[in-house]
mmCIF file of C-alpha atoms in Angstrom:
data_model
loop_
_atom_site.group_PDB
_atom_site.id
_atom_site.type_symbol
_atom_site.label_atom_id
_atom_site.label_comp_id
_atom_site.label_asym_id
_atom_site.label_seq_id
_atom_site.Cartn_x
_atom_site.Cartn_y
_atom_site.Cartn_z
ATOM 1 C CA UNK A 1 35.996 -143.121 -217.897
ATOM 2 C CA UNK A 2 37.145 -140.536 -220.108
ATOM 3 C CA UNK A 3 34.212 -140.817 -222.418
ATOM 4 C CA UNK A 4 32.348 -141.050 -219.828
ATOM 5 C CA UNK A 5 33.500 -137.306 -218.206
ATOM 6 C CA UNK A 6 33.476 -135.946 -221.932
ATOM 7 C CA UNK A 7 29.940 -136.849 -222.720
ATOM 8 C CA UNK A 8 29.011 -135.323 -219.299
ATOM 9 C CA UNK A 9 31.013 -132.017 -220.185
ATOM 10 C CA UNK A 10 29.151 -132.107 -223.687
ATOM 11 C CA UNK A 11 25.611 -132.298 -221.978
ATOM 12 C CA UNK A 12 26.548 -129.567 -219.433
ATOM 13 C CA UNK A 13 27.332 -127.178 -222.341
ATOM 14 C CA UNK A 14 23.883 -128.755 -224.371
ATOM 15 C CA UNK A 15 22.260 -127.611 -221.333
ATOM 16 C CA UNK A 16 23.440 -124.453 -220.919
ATOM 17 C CA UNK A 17 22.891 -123.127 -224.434
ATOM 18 C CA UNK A 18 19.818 -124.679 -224.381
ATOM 19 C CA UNK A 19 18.510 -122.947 -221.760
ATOM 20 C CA UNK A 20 15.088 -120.713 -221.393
ATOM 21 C CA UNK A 21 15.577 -117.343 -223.251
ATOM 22 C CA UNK A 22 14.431 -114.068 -220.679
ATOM 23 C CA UNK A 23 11.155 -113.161 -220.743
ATOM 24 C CA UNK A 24 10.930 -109.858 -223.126
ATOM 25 C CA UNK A 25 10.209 -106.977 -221.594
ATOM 26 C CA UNK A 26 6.474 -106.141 -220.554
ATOM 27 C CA UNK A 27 5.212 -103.487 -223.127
ATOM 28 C CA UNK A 28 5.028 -99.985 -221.903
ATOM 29 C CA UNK A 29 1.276 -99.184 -219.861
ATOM 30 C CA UNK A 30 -0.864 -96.881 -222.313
ATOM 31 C CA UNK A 31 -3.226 -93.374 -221.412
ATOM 32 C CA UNK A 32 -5.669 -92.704 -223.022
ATOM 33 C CA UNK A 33 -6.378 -89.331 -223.069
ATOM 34 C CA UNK A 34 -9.676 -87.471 -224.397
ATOM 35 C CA UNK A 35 -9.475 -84.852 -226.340
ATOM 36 C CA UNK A 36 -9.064 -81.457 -224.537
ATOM 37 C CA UNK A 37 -8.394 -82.940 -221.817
ATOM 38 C CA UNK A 38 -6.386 -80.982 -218.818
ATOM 39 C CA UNK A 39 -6.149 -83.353 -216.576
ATOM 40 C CA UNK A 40 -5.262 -87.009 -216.304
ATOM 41 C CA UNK A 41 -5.559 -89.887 -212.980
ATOM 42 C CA UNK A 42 -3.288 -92.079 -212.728
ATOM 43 C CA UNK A 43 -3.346 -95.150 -210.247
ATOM 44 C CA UNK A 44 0.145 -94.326 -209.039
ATOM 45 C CA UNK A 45 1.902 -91.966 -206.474
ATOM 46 C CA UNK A 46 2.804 -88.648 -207.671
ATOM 47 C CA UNK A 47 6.448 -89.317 -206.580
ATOM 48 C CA UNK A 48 6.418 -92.637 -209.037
ATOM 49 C CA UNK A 49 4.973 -90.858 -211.537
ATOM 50 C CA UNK A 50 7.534 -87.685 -211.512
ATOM 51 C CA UNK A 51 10.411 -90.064 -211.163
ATOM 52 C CA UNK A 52 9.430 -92.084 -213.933
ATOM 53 C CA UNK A 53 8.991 -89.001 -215.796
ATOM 54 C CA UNK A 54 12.416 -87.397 -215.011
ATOM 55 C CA UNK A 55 14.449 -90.733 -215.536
ATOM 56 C CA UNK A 56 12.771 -91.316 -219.140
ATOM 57 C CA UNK A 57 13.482 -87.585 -220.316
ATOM 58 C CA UNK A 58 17.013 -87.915 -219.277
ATOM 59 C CA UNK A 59 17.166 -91.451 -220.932
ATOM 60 C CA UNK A 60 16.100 -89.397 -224.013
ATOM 61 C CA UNK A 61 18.259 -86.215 -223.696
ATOM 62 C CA UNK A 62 15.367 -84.233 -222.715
ATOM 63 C CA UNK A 63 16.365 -81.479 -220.380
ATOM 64 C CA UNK A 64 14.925 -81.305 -217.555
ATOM 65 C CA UNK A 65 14.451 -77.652 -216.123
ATOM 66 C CA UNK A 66 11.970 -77.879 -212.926
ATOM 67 C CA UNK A 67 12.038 -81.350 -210.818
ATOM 68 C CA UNK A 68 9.877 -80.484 -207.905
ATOM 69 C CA UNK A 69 7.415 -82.688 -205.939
ATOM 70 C CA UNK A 70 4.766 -81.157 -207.315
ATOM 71 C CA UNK A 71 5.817 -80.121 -210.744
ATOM 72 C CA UNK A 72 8.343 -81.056 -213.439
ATOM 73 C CA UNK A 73 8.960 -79.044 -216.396
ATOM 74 C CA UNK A 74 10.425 -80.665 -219.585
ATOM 75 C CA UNK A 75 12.286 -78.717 -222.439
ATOM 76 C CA UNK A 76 13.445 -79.927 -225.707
ATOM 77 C CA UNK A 77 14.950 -77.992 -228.290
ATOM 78 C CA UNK A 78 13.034 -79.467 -232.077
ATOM 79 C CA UNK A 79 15.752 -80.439 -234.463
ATOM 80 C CA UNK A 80 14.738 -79.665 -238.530
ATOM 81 C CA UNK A 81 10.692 -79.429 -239.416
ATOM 82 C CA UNK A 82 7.852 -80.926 -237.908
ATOM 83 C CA UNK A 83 5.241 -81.349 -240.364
ATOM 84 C CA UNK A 84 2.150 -81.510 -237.534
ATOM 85 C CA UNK A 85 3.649 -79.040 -235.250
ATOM 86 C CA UNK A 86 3.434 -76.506 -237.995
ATOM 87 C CA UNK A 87 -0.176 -77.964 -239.087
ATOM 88 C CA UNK A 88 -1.295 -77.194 -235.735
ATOM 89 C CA UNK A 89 0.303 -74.447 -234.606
ATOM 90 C CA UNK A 90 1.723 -72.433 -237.788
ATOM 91 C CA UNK A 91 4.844 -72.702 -238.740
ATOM 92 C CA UNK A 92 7.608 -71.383 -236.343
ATOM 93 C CA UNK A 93 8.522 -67.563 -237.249
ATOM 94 C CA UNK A 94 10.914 -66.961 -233.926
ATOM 95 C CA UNK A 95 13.868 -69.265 -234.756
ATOM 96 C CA UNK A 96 14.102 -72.964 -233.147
ATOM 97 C CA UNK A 97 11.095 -74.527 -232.119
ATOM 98 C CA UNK A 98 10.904 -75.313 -228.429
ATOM 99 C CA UNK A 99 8.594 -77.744 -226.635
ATOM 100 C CA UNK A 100 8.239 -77.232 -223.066
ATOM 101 C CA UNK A 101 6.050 -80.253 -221.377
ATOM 102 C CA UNK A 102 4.957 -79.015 -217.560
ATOM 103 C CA UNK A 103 3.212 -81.865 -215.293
ATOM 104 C CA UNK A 104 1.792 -80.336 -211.936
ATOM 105 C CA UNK A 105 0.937 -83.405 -209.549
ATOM 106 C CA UNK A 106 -1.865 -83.343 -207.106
ATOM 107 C CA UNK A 107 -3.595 -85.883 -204.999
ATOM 108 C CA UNK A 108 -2.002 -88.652 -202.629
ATOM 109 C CA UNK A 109 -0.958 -92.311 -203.319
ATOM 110 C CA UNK A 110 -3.675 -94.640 -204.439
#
């Protein structure tokens, strides 16, 4: 009986370890975005969109100065040299490069 009961406890544990691993995570949607573009559509509500906006740059220590319903504005302070920043835009001649991102939402829910 008591081989019986340990061989039992033994496939339990088999089991157990050997279970399905998670899924891994879906990979993040992509926009493409064409050149000179000001504008963008996206098949979501503007409240989905600015939340998932505001809880990724304060994921990534981005501060967030503006969190309205129809417009967020992003700030982050550029740590050391950036190469294509200073290709495109000359190199930065007033001190610490900021980057301020501002999304204005229009439209209703798809």
């Amino acid at each position: 009986m008591r081989k019986l009961t340990t061989l039992a406890l033994l496939l339990a544990l088999a089991a157990c370890q050997s279970s399905p691993r998670r899924p891994a995570a879906p990979e993040q949607p992509t926009l493409d975005v064409p050149a000179g573009a000001q504008s963008v559509t996206i098949a979501a509500s503007p409240a989905a969109v600015r939340a998932a906006l505001v809880s990724s740059a304060t994921e990534k220590g981005t501060t967030v100065i503006q969190d309205e319903a129809n417009m967020v504005v992003m700030e982050r302070t550029m740590a050391g040299a950036n190469p294509a920043l200073d290709a495109e835009f000359g190199p930065s001649d007033n001190g610490i490069r900021v980057v301020r991102i501002r999304v204005r939402f229009t439209g209703a829910p798809c």
